[in-house]
Each structure stands twice: as C-alpha cells, then as structure tokens.
GROMACS .gro file of C-alpha atoms in nm:
model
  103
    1UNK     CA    1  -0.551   1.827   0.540
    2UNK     CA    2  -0.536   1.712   0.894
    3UNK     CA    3  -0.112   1.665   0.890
    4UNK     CA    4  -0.115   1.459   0.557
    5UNK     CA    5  -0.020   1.545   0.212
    6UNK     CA    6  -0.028   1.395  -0.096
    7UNK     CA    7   0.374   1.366  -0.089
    8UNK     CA    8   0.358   1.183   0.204
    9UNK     CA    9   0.161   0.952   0.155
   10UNK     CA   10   0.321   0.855  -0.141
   11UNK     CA   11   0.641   0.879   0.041
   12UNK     CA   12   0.564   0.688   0.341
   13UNK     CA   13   0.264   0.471   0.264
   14UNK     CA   14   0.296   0.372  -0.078
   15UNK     CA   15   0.541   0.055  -0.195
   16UNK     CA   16   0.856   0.136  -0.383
   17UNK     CA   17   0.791  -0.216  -0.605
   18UNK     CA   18   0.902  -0.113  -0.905
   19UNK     CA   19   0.726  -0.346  -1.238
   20UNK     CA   20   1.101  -0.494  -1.261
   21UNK     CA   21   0.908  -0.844  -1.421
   22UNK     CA   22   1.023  -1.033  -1.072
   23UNK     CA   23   0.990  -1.015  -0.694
   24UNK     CA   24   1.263  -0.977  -0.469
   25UNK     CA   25   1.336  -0.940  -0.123
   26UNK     CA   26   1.325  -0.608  -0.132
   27UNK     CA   27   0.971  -0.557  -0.263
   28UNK     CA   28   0.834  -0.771  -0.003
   29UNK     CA   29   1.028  -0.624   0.284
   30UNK     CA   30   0.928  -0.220   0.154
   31UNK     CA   31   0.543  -0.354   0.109
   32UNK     CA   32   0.601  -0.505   0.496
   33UNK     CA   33   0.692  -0.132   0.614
   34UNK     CA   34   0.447   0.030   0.440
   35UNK     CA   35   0.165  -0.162   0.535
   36UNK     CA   36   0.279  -0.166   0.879
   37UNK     CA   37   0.354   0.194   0.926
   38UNK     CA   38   0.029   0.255   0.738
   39UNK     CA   39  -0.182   0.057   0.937
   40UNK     CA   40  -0.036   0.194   1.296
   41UNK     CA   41  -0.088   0.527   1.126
   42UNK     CA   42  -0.488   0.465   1.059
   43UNK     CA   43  -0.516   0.296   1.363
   44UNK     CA   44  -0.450   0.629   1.560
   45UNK     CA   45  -0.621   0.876   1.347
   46UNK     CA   46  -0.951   0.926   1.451
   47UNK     CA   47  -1.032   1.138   1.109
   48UNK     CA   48  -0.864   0.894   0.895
   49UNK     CA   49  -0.999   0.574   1.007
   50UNK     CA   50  -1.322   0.675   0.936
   51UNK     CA   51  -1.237   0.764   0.561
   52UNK     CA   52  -1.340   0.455   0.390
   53UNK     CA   53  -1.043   0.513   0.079
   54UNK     CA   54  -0.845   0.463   0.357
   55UNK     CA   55  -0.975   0.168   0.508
   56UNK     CA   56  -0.950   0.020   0.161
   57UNK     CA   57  -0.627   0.126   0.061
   58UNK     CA   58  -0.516  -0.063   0.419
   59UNK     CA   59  -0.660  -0.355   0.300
   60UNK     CA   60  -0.526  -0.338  -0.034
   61UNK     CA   61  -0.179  -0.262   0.046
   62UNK     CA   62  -0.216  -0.576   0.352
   63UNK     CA   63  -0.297  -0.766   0.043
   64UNK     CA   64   0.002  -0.681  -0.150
   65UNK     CA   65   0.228  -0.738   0.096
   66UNK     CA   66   0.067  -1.107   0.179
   67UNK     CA   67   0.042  -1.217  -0.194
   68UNK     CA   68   0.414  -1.137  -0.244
   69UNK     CA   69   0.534  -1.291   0.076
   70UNK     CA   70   0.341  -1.595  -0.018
   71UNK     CA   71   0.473  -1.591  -0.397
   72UNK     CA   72   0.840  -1.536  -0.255
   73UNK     CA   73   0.840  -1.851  -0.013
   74UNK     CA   74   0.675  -2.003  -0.295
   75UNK     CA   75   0.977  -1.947  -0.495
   76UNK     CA   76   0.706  -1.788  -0.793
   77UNK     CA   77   0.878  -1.495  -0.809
   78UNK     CA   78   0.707  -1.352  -1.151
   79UNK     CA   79   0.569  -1.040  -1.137
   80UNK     CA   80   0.256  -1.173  -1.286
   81UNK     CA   81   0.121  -1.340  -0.962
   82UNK     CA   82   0.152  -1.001  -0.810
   83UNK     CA   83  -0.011  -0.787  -1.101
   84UNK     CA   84  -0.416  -0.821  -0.988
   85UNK     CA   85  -0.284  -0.667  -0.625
   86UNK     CA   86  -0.093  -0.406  -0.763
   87UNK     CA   87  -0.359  -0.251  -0.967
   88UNK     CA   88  -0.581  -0.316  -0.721
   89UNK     CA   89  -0.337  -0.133  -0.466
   90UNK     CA   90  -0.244   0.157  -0.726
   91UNK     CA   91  -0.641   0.233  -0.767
   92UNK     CA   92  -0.684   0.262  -0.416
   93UNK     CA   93  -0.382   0.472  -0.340
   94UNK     CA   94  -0.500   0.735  -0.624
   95UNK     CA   95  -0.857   0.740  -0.467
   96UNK     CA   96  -0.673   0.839  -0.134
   97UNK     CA   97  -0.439   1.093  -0.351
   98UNK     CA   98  -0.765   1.227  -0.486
   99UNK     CA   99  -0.947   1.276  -0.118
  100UNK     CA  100  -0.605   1.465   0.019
  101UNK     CA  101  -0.583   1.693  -0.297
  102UNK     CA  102  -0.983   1.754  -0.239
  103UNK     CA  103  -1.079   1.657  -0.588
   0.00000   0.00000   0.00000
C-alpha cells in the first residue's frame, strides 16, 4: 500500500534491540537510525503522516531511542529502565503492521 510493506517496515523502521537483559551501544545507535530514517520518511509522505498509527509509532520509537540514550550516559544500562518503551514501541509498531496488512 502506497510503496510500503509490512517487511519493510520491520526492516527499516523497527529497532534491532534484542531483550539481551542490558543496553549497549549498539541498541542505542540502531534505535538512533531508525527513528531518524523513520521520521524523515513520515515527514515526506503526505498519506502517511496523516495515519495517526504512524504518528504514534514516531513518537514511540523517538521515545525509545531518548530513554536509552539517557540510561546509557547514565551508565543504567539494565534492560529494565528500557522495558515500559519497548512495549510501548512494540504495540505501536504492530498497530502500523496491522494498517499495512489491511486488517
């Protein structure tokens, strides 16, 4: 629908933090890139940026990204102080899953 499939999204715009029980580097830097990449990408779609799953899931995954920046610098690098934003971020993504399958 409209250049966008499920697989790409997933692919390009969802985080490849895996529930390893810490955050590293890596997480941070993948959740940087997709919320980045994500964002320019709603911010030049016309159709998209008027679906509100994907207003949210923008926010969401922003959110993500912030919270384990801010835990990293922090030096709390439990997965725990990440764990409200990740649910929060996987519930969103699967709403925008569910609006590209047209379910």
């Amino acid at each position: 629908m409209f250049g966008l499939t499920i697989d790409e999204f997933g692919k390009l715009y969802f985080p490849k933090y895996r529930e390893t029980g810490v955050i590293t580097h890596a997480d941070v830097k993948d959740a940087k890139r997709c919320s980045d990449e994500f964002h320019d990408f709603l911010v030049n779609s016309v159709f998209y940026s008027s679906v509100i799953c994907f207003r949210v899931y923008d926010k969401e995954l922003f959110g993500f990204y912030k919270q384990a920046e801010r835990c990293l610098k922090s030096g709390k690098t439990d997965a725990s102080n990440i764990e409200v934003e990740w649910r929060l971020l996987a519930g969103s993504g699967l709403t925008c899953c569910r609006f590209l399958s047209g379910n």
